[in-house]
Every structure is written in C-alpha cells, then in structure tokens.
Amino acid sequence: MISKECRFSDFVGAVRNKNYFEILHLADQEATAAERLFLRSRIDTITRQRCGRDYAERIKQLIDYMRYEVKPHARSARDAEVFAAVNPERRPQRGV
C-alpha cells in the first residue's frame, strides 16, 4: 500500500505527478489492498476502522473521478482540494 496510515491525502500526494494510467493502476491496487486489509480476521479493530471500507470507497471515488469526471460529494473543503490536485483532463482522448 502506498499510504500505510490509510490517509487519502497521502495517497493523492504520492500519485499527483504520475500519468493517467499509472494513477488508475495504483488507485486500483490501493483500493484492493485496503479492502483485503479490512477482511483479514487477525487485524486489530483500530486498523480495521482506519483502513476499512471508507478508505477503499474514497479511492474508488477517485477512480470514478479520473475515468468519468464524476465529482463525489466533498466531505470537507480539504477533500475538494485533494480531488482538484489530480487532473482528469490529462486522460487520453478517444476518437479520431
């Protein structure tokens, strides 16, 4: 996992200067790792709460934002800034 503490802003900071495909790939891996961590039976409850479904859901929202420009409801002003830091306009255009 990129963010060992399951902080969304840390993850976005780590992928900020990557290209479109790298961001999607790393986000997919991060969301999968967070969900698997949540499902482990031998993990303490504090880690489970911190790195659980909420963190994975935020990463999935980032994937939706990058692919489809679907902006999630910002939970705080900080979330809006974090999503704005990753620019989905860098994605390759389809067509002729």
mmCIF file of C-alpha atoms in Angstrom:
data_model
loop_
_atom_site.group_PDB
_atom_site.id
_atom_site.type_symbol
_atom_site.label_atom_id
_atom_site.label_comp_id
_atom_site.label_asym_id
_atom_site.label_seq_id
_atom_site.Cartn_x
_atom_site.Cartn_y
_atom_site.Cartn_z
ATOM 1 C CA MET A 1 0.000 0.000 0.000
ATOM 2 C CA ILE A 2 1.162 3.499 -0.775
ATOM 3 C CA SER A 3 -0.409 5.062 2.306
ATOM 4 C CA LYS A 4 0.432 2.874 5.289
ATOM 5 C CA GLU A 5 -1.805 5.015 7.512
ATOM 6 C CA CYS A 6 -4.686 4.887 5.018
ATOM 7 C CA ARG A 7 -4.765 8.634 4.531
ATOM 8 C CA PHE A 8 -6.406 9.652 1.299
ATOM 9 C CA SER A 9 -4.414 12.880 1.040
ATOM 10 C CA ASP A 10 -1.148 10.908 1.372
ATOM 11 C CA PHE A 11 -2.176 8.645 -1.481
ATOM 12 C CA VAL A 12 -3.119 11.550 -3.740
ATOM 13 C CA GLY A 13 0.134 13.317 -2.888
ATOM 14 C CA ALA A 14 2.084 10.226 -3.917
ATOM 15 C CA VAL A 15 0.360 9.892 -7.297
ATOM 16 C CA ARG A 16 -0.057 13.587 -8.105
ATOM 17 C CA ASN A 17 2.713 13.770 -10.724
ATOM 18 C CA LYS A 18 2.086 10.377 -12.310
ATOM 19 C CA ASN A 19 0.430 9.910 -15.671
ATOM 20 C CA TYR A 20 -3.217 8.997 -16.099
ATOM 21 C CA PHE A 21 -2.728 5.244 -16.480
ATOM 22 C CA GLU A 22 -0.321 4.994 -13.545
ATOM 23 C CA ILE A 23 -2.791 6.792 -11.282
ATOM 24 C CA LEU A 24 -5.601 4.426 -12.255
ATOM 25 C CA HIS A 25 -3.394 1.377 -11.799
ATOM 26 C CA LEU A 26 -2.093 2.474 -8.399
ATOM 27 C CA ALA A 27 -5.573 3.516 -7.242
ATOM 28 C CA ASP A 28 -6.969 0.117 -8.184
ATOM 29 C CA GLN A 29 -4.187 -1.640 -6.273
ATOM 30 C CA GLU A 30 -4.648 0.642 -3.257
ATOM 31 C CA ALA A 31 -8.422 0.080 -3.099
ATOM 32 C CA THR A 32 -7.961 -3.684 -3.397
ATOM 33 C CA ALA A 33 -5.307 -3.738 -0.668
ATOM 34 C CA ALA A 34 -7.499 -1.645 1.652
ATOM 35 C CA GLU A 35 -10.473 -3.956 1.162
ATOM 36 C CA ARG A 36 -8.354 -7.046 1.758
ATOM 37 C CA LEU A 37 -6.918 -5.493 4.899
ATOM 38 C CA PHE A 38 -10.460 -4.872 6.131
ATOM 39 C CA LEU A 39 -11.407 -8.519 5.588
ATOM 40 C CA ARG A 40 -8.473 -10.010 7.498
ATOM 41 C CA SER A 41 -9.542 -11.679 10.710
ATOM 42 C CA ARG A 42 -6.290 -11.180 12.599
ATOM 43 C CA ILE A 43 -6.113 -7.426 12.402
ATOM 44 C CA ASP A 44 -6.835 -5.078 15.292
ATOM 45 C CA THR A 45 -10.043 -3.060 15.275
ATOM 46 C CA ILE A 46 -8.298 0.313 15.133
ATOM 47 C CA THR A 47 -6.516 -0.588 11.901
ATOM 48 C CA ARG A 48 -9.699 -2.138 10.557
ATOM 49 C CA GLN A 49 -11.628 1.069 11.198
ATOM 50 C CA ARG A 50 -8.900 3.291 9.736
ATOM 51 C CA CYS A 51 -8.130 1.157 6.685
ATOM 52 C CA GLY A 52 -11.524 -0.242 6.009
ATOM 53 C CA ARG A 53 -14.269 0.320 3.563
ATOM 54 C CA ASP A 54 -14.263 4.096 3.941
ATOM 55 C CA TYR A 55 -10.702 4.457 2.649
ATOM 56 C CA ALA A 56 -11.332 1.992 -0.186
ATOM 57 C CA GLU A 57 -14.506 3.867 -1.112
ATOM 58 C CA ARG A 58 -12.646 7.170 -1.324
ATOM 59 C CA ILE A 59 -10.055 5.598 -3.613
ATOM 60 C CA LYS A 60 -12.853 4.219 -5.797
ATOM 61 C CA GLN A 61 -14.365 7.703 -5.952
ATOM 62 C CA LEU A 62 -11.003 8.946 -7.191
ATOM 63 C CA ILE A 63 -11.073 6.277 -9.918
ATOM 64 C CA ASP A 64 -14.571 7.397 -10.956
ATOM 65 C CA TYR A 65 -13.403 10.998 -10.973
ATOM 66 C CA MET A 66 -10.426 10.155 -13.156
ATOM 67 C CA ARG A 67 -12.371 7.983 -15.615
ATOM 68 C CA TYR A 68 -15.709 9.760 -15.863
ATOM 69 C CA GLU A 69 -15.149 13.159 -14.175
ATOM 70 C CA VAL A 70 -17.835 12.280 -11.637
ATOM 71 C CA LYS A 71 -17.127 14.517 -8.676
ATOM 72 C CA PRO A 72 -18.056 12.961 -5.344
ATOM 73 C CA HIS A 73 -19.727 14.950 -2.623
ATOM 74 C CA ALA A 74 -16.870 16.542 -0.725
ATOM 75 C CA ARG A 75 -16.851 15.612 2.925
ATOM 76 C CA SER A 76 -14.781 18.679 3.667
ATOM 77 C CA ALA A 77 -13.059 21.544 1.897
ATOM 78 C CA ARG A 78 -9.846 19.523 2.115
ATOM 79 C CA ASP A 79 -11.394 16.677 0.092
ATOM 80 C CA ALA A 80 -12.336 19.101 -2.678
ATOM 81 C CA GLU A 81 -8.738 20.360 -2.775
ATOM 82 C CA VAL A 82 -7.380 16.811 -2.876
ATOM 83 C CA PHE A 83 -9.581 15.820 -5.820
ATOM 84 C CA ALA A 84 -8.664 19.040 -7.620
ATOM 85 C CA ALA A 85 -4.963 18.167 -7.259
ATOM 86 C CA VAL A 86 -5.386 15.183 -9.586
ATOM 87 C CA ASN A 87 -6.310 16.441 -13.014
ATOM 88 C CA PRO A 88 -8.535 14.072 -15.029
ATOM 89 C CA GLU A 89 -8.091 16.230 -18.140
ATOM 90 C CA ARG A 90 -4.735 14.523 -18.705
ATOM 91 C CA ARG A 91 -6.509 11.350 -19.731
ATOM 92 C CA PRO A 92 -6.112 10.253 -23.337
ATOM 93 C CA GLN A 93 -8.902 11.205 -25.697
ATOM 94 C CA ARG A 94 -10.708 8.593 -27.745
ATOM 95 C CA GLY A 95 -11.708 9.057 -31.305
ATOM 96 C CA VAL A 96 -10.167 10.238 -34.495
#
